[in-house]
Amino acid sequence: MVNLKRDQVVTTEWNGKWWNARVLEVQGSLANMLFEATPSRGAETEWIYRGSTRLKPLLDLGDKKTAGINTVPTPDQLRHNLPYVEMTKVHSDHILPEQQIPQPKPTMLGRLNDPQGSAATSSSPYHFSQLLQQCAQQTTPTPSFAKKSSASVSGSTSSLYESSRSEHKKKKKKKNKHKDRRKERYEEDKLFEPETKLDLPATKERLRYMPHECRPICLGPIPQVVDHNQNPLLWPMDLGWVRELCKQGGSSYKRHVIYRTPCGKSLYSFDDISRYLKETRSEVLSVDRFTFAPHVHISFNQRRTRQNSRFYYMQLTDLSNGVEKVPVSCVNEYDTDEPPPLIYMTERQAVLRGTKVNTDPNFLICCDCTDNCSDATRCACRQLTIKASACNRDGKPRLDAGYKNRLLKDQFQTGIYECNDKCKCSKQCQNKVVQNGLSLRLQVFKTYDRGWGIRCLDDIPKGMFVCTYAGQIWDEEEANQKGKEHGDEYFAELDFIENVEGKKEGYESDVDPIDKDLSDKDSDDSNNKTQSSSDDDFQTAQSELSSDDSADIINPITDRPRDDLKESTNQKDQAGGTRLVLRRQSESTEQSQWSVSLASPNSKKEMTPPRGSLVMGSPEVKPNGQKAATIKYGYDPSPSKEILDQKQVAAFRQRREAEKEARAKQAAAGSSEAKSEDKKTETKPAQSSGADQGDNDYDVEIVAVNSASLSAASSSSVKTEEDEKKLVVPMETDVKPDSSVSDSLRDLGLEETGETKEGNKTEDFKSEEKEKKPAKPKVTGPRARKSTNSRMRQRYLGNPGTSSEPTIAEKKEEEIEEKKPSHPSTRNLFGEEHCYVMDAKHMGNLGRYLNHSCRPNLFVQNVFVDSHDLRFPWVAFFAAQFIRAGSELNWDYMYEVGCVPGKEIKCLCKNAECRGRLL
Ligand SMILES: C[S@@+](CC[C@H](N)C(=O)[O-])C[C@H]1O[C@@H](n2cnc3c(N)ncnc32)[C@H](O)[C@@H]1O
């Protein structure tokens, strides 16, 4: 490059003629040149690349170079502040043989700019493309001087650029450092070496950019077809682009990447790229086919080393049998074994036994963006991601939530909502990533000690989508059964809901105040509802997630903005919270009654929650001495245990125990019918677990609320005030039309207190209810599960306990118990207690081969693609860091160490930070 300083005068080509131009400013590799005014035109300025042959010193260097003259500045040049050519380290990642490179001769300038001459005087795209072709025909190469690779191995050209000895030393030192680091890498990590080590000096001359408006024709004559068998980051190169790695001279050692478009334009950022792709309406390329990370090598050669001249006993070209767009090769260098048979599928199996994943696009929120969803503030789908991100500890939405240039730099536990088929955006949409499927070249390989694993064949930039984890979805019962049949090592839990709730748990947040009228309206809605479907449930939960500020959210059912929620949002700021209050009316344990009402803490006016809001509970002691269990709305984690007086809790428990005993006696003495009922209950651990849990936890914990039960509550034996009749909570969940006060209170975790009963009448009703309820699946025992969301949920707790110390399993139990949310889960709204499990044992994709590491290079991300049902996100993996080609890919299984009694798996991740045990 030409070393330029401000106010220097440099002979520069402009419009086909040489001018004395003044340097106005220098920024990085660019210089702003002022072409002084002439009688025929005014003064003009132009930013010029300092490595351009339009600068005379660089052009002159061509002759000097061939004559073997070095480029060290002469004392004269230094003394008189004259421009000189400095050494720059530039190489192209995509190197063409020199003969193929279109090289316009310097003399061509005159010709091209001859005013009387050819079409070249025009800068219209059409003529420009002709010009490109003309240039391409000039096969006599003119050496390039500005873009030599610093990694040049030999040749006279490279020596020309050795400007100082210290530079050389530095280079050597760095090389050694890299060498040492490489030695430390794993076996698999050494598979490939960047091709740049073998590169010849970059010689490709950048196409001269003639100012023009970019259009589709700028993509050039090359057919827009790409080879899926190669690194996707090489696609632009196949289509006539050039990626240049520029290194600034001096001690700064700063490298940056420039992309040259087929029409010669230089692009310096993702914004430039997306603008260009939009202008040229490129259908093949998207922003994720580019990387500006200078350390990412996009072309690799297999190293001719012993390490790399591996012999494979078994080699398959495509494990997916053509199901994936990119073939997934598979190799075994230890024996002739092939991976066990697998029905390969790229998407999770959405058909379940009891229910069905709703993938009807009509139930998806969609956007009408025409800008490839680059503006997050206007894209309804990206807004979903942003709004969901508010379900965190501070309750504030993260405006940067979601993809940026199709990369995901960090995990968002609150999920990513991608655009879908109903959206107006195109294939190039920035919010469509996981649904595009596999694009990287990955290889399944046999590891030394952990069965099969996956490695990448190309460098992966940080944040890039890698692959998904697909499999069959089982409910709790099925999962336990399948686990027994064929093991649980390919189980991954769909625990999105639990993780989001767990994240928020224990942190107080604002509570939405809800308009009373609105709540009435909602209550009516909910009363009209007699049955809920899975679809309704997921819509409910969806709106719950965003009920905080859902002004822009379109109700997928009505297709109109959720004004009601908007209203509630506004009110939030004014009032500060609306609570559903369970209030015991009397201090006496014997006579105390619980009423259910809604109250705003500020106004003390009882209110109704918004339709579909999430219910969470926390007890509260009212100033008048009344005890109250409050149900808050939104992801509200009120720490109930702190609020409720311990004495009250103890008394409450005692009472409850007494009640239980009495009931047990009654049951023993009861009729045979009653006995059979009791037996039924015994065989339904899931059903009884609520009560059992209640024993462990505070009795006022709320499990679930449904409108019918609460309506009943307001009109039956529970002592209510007039305004409390409005307390219908419109949850679109399993509605039990015949439920009673006792039922509602049982749902609220209070069913056995007796305060709500009116003697045997309630008891009888309860046994009737038991009959009506379907048997819940029996939970058969612990198994190994991988969490698919939380980052560090599980830690190794040490060696199995000694005689005095609790065992790992016990500790774990305690820990889990402690962590238990003090309110019901959104999952309860679906009438379910357990998360679904994805099993990739017999059906699935390559995600099943990802091994565990305590310091993983991938992170897992829940993404909503074909359904916004919170229970069924897609499980996707993204690069948590820059990953060098050849590295094994892994994620943190986050197994609960010690959760499977008697089962212990030592972790073999070989990482310095290894926790020791996998399970
Ligand atoms: C989902 S599979 C991973 C693919 C597996 N290696 C295969 O051959 O199919 C999970 C199983 O791989 C093994 N595994 C994965 N990572 C491991 C690690 N870091 N240490 C020990 N075993 C590991 C364990 O046997 C685990 O149950």
Coordinates of N, CA, C and O and ligand atoms in Angstrom, one line a residue, residues 340 446-447 449-453 469 488-491 786 847-854 888 891 893 895 903 905-910 914 918, ligand 1:
P340 N -24.5 -47.6 14.4 CA -25.8 -48.4 14.4 C -26.8 -47.8 13.4 O -26.8 -46.6 13.2
K446 N -15.3 -42.1 14.5 CA -15.2 -43.0 15.7 C -14.1 -42.4 16.6 O -13.0 -42.2 16.2
T447 N -14.5 -42.1 17.8 CA -13.5 -41.6 18.8 C -12.8 -42.8 19.4 O -13.3 -43.9 19.3
D449 N -12.5 -43.3 22.7 CA -13.1 -43.9 23.9 C -14.6 -43.5 24.2 O -15.1 -43.8 25.2
R450 N -15.2 -42.7 23.3 CA -16.5 -42.3 23.5 C -17.5 -42.6 22.4 O -18.4 -41.9 22.2
G451 N -17.3 -43.7 21.8 CA -18.2 -44.1 20.7 C -18.0 -43.1 19.5 O -16.9 -42.7 19.2
W452 N -19.1 -42.8 18.9 CA -19.0 -41.9 17.7 C -19.1 -40.4 18.2 O -19.7 -40.1 19.2
G453 N -18.5 -39.6 17.4 CA -18.6 -38.1 17.7 C -18.7 -37.4 16.4 O -18.7 -37.9 15.3
Y469 N -30.9 -31.1 17.0 CA -31.1 -32.4 17.6 C -32.5 -32.9 17.3 O -33.5 -32.3 17.8
D488 N -31.3 -44.7 27.7 CA -31.7 -43.3 27.7 C -30.5 -42.4 27.2 O -30.6 -41.2 27.4
E489 N -29.5 -42.9 26.6 CA -28.4 -42.0 26.3 C -28.7 -41.1 25.2 O -27.9 -40.1 25.0
Y490 N -29.8 -41.3 24.4 CA -30.1 -40.4 23.4 C -31.3 -39.5 23.7 O -31.9 -38.9 22.9
F491 N -31.6 -39.4 25.0 CA -32.7 -38.6 25.5 C -32.3 -37.2 25.7 O -31.2 -36.9 26.3
K786 N -30.7 -35.1 29.2 CA -29.9 -33.9 28.9 C -30.9 -32.7 28.9 O -31.9 -32.8 28.2
G847 N -27.3 -34.8 15.2 CA -27.2 -34.2 16.5 C -27.0 -35.3 17.6 O -26.4 -35.0 18.6
R848 N -27.4 -36.5 17.4 CA -27.3 -37.5 18.4 C -25.9 -37.9 18.6 O -25.6 -38.6 19.6
Y849 N -25.0 -37.6 17.6 CA -23.6 -38.0 17.8 C -22.8 -37.0 18.6 O -21.6 -37.2 18.8
L850 N -23.4 -35.9 18.9 CA -22.6 -34.9 19.6 C -22.3 -35.4 21.0 O -23.2 -35.7 21.8
N851 N -21.0 -35.4 21.4 CA -20.6 -35.9 22.7 C -20.6 -34.7 23.7 O -20.8 -33.6 23.3
H852 N -20.4 -35.1 24.9 CA -20.5 -34.1 26.0 C -19.1 -33.5 26.3 O -18.1 -34.2 26.1
S853 N -19.0 -32.3 26.6 CA -17.8 -31.7 27.1 C -18.1 -30.7 28.3 O -19.2 -30.1 28.2
C854 N -17.3 -30.7 29.3 CA -17.5 -29.8 30.4 C -17.2 -28.4 30.0 O -17.5 -27.4 30.7
E888 N -13.5 -31.6 17.3 CA -14.7 -32.3 17.7 C -15.7 -31.3 18.3 O -15.3 -30.4 19.0
W891 N -21.3 -30.5 23.3 CA -22.1 -29.6 24.1 C -22.2 -30.1 25.6 O -21.8 -31.2 25.8
Y893 N -24.1 -31.7 28.3 CA -25.3 -32.4 28.5 C -26.1 -31.9 29.7 O -27.3 -32.1 29.8
Y895 N -26.3 -33.2 32.5 CA -26.9 -34.3 33.3 C -27.0 -33.9 34.7 O -26.0 -33.3 35.2
K903 N -26.0 -45.5 38.8 CA -25.4 -45.3 37.4 C -24.4 -44.2 37.5 O -24.7 -43.1 38.0
I905 N -21.2 -42.4 35.1 CA -20.4 -42.4 33.9 C -19.3 -41.4 34.1 O -19.6 -40.2 34.4
K906 N -18.1 -41.8 33.9 CA -17.0 -40.9 34.1 C -16.9 -40.0 32.8 O -17.1 -40.5 31.7
C907 N -16.7 -38.8 33.0 CA -16.5 -37.9 31.8 C -15.2 -38.1 31.2 O -14.2 -38.0 31.9
L908 N -15.2 -38.2 29.9 CA -13.9 -38.4 29.2 C -13.6 -37.2 28.3 O -13.0 -37.4 27.2
C909 N -14.1 -36.1 28.7 CA -14.0 -34.9 27.7 C -12.5 -34.4 27.7 O -12.2 -33.6 26.8
K910 N -11.7 -34.8 28.6 CA -10.3 -34.5 28.6 C -10.0 -33.0 28.7 O -9.0 -32.5 28.4
C914 N -12.7 -30.3 33.4 CA -13.7 -31.4 33.4 C -14.2 -31.6 34.9 O -13.5 -31.5 35.8
L918 N -20.0 -37.6 34.2 CA -21.0 -37.2 33.2 C -22.4 -37.4 33.9 O -23.3 -36.6 33.8
Ligands
LIG1 C1 -25.9 -38.9 22.8 S1 -24.7 -40.1 22.9 C2 -23.4 -39.4 22.0 C3 -23.0 -40.2 20.9 C4 -22.3 -41.5 21.3 N1 -20.9 -41.3 21.5 C5 -22.5 -42.5 20.2 O1 -21.6 -43.3 19.9 O2 -23.6 -42.6 19.7 C6 -24.3 -40.0 24.6 C7 -23.3 -41.1 25.0 O3 -22.0 -40.9 24.6 C8 -21.1 -41.2 25.6 N2 -20.4 -39.9 25.9 C9 -20.6 -38.7 25.3 N3 -19.8 -37.8 25.8 C10 -19.0 -38.4 26.8 C11 -18.0 -38.0 27.7 N4 -17.6 -36.7 27.7 N5 -17.5 -38.9 28.5 C12 -17.9 -40.1 28.5 N6 -18.8 -40.6 27.7 C13 -19.4 -39.8 26.8 C14 -21.8 -41.6 26.8 O4 -21.9 -43.0 26.7 C15 -23.2 -41.1 26.5 O5 -24.2 -41.9 27.1

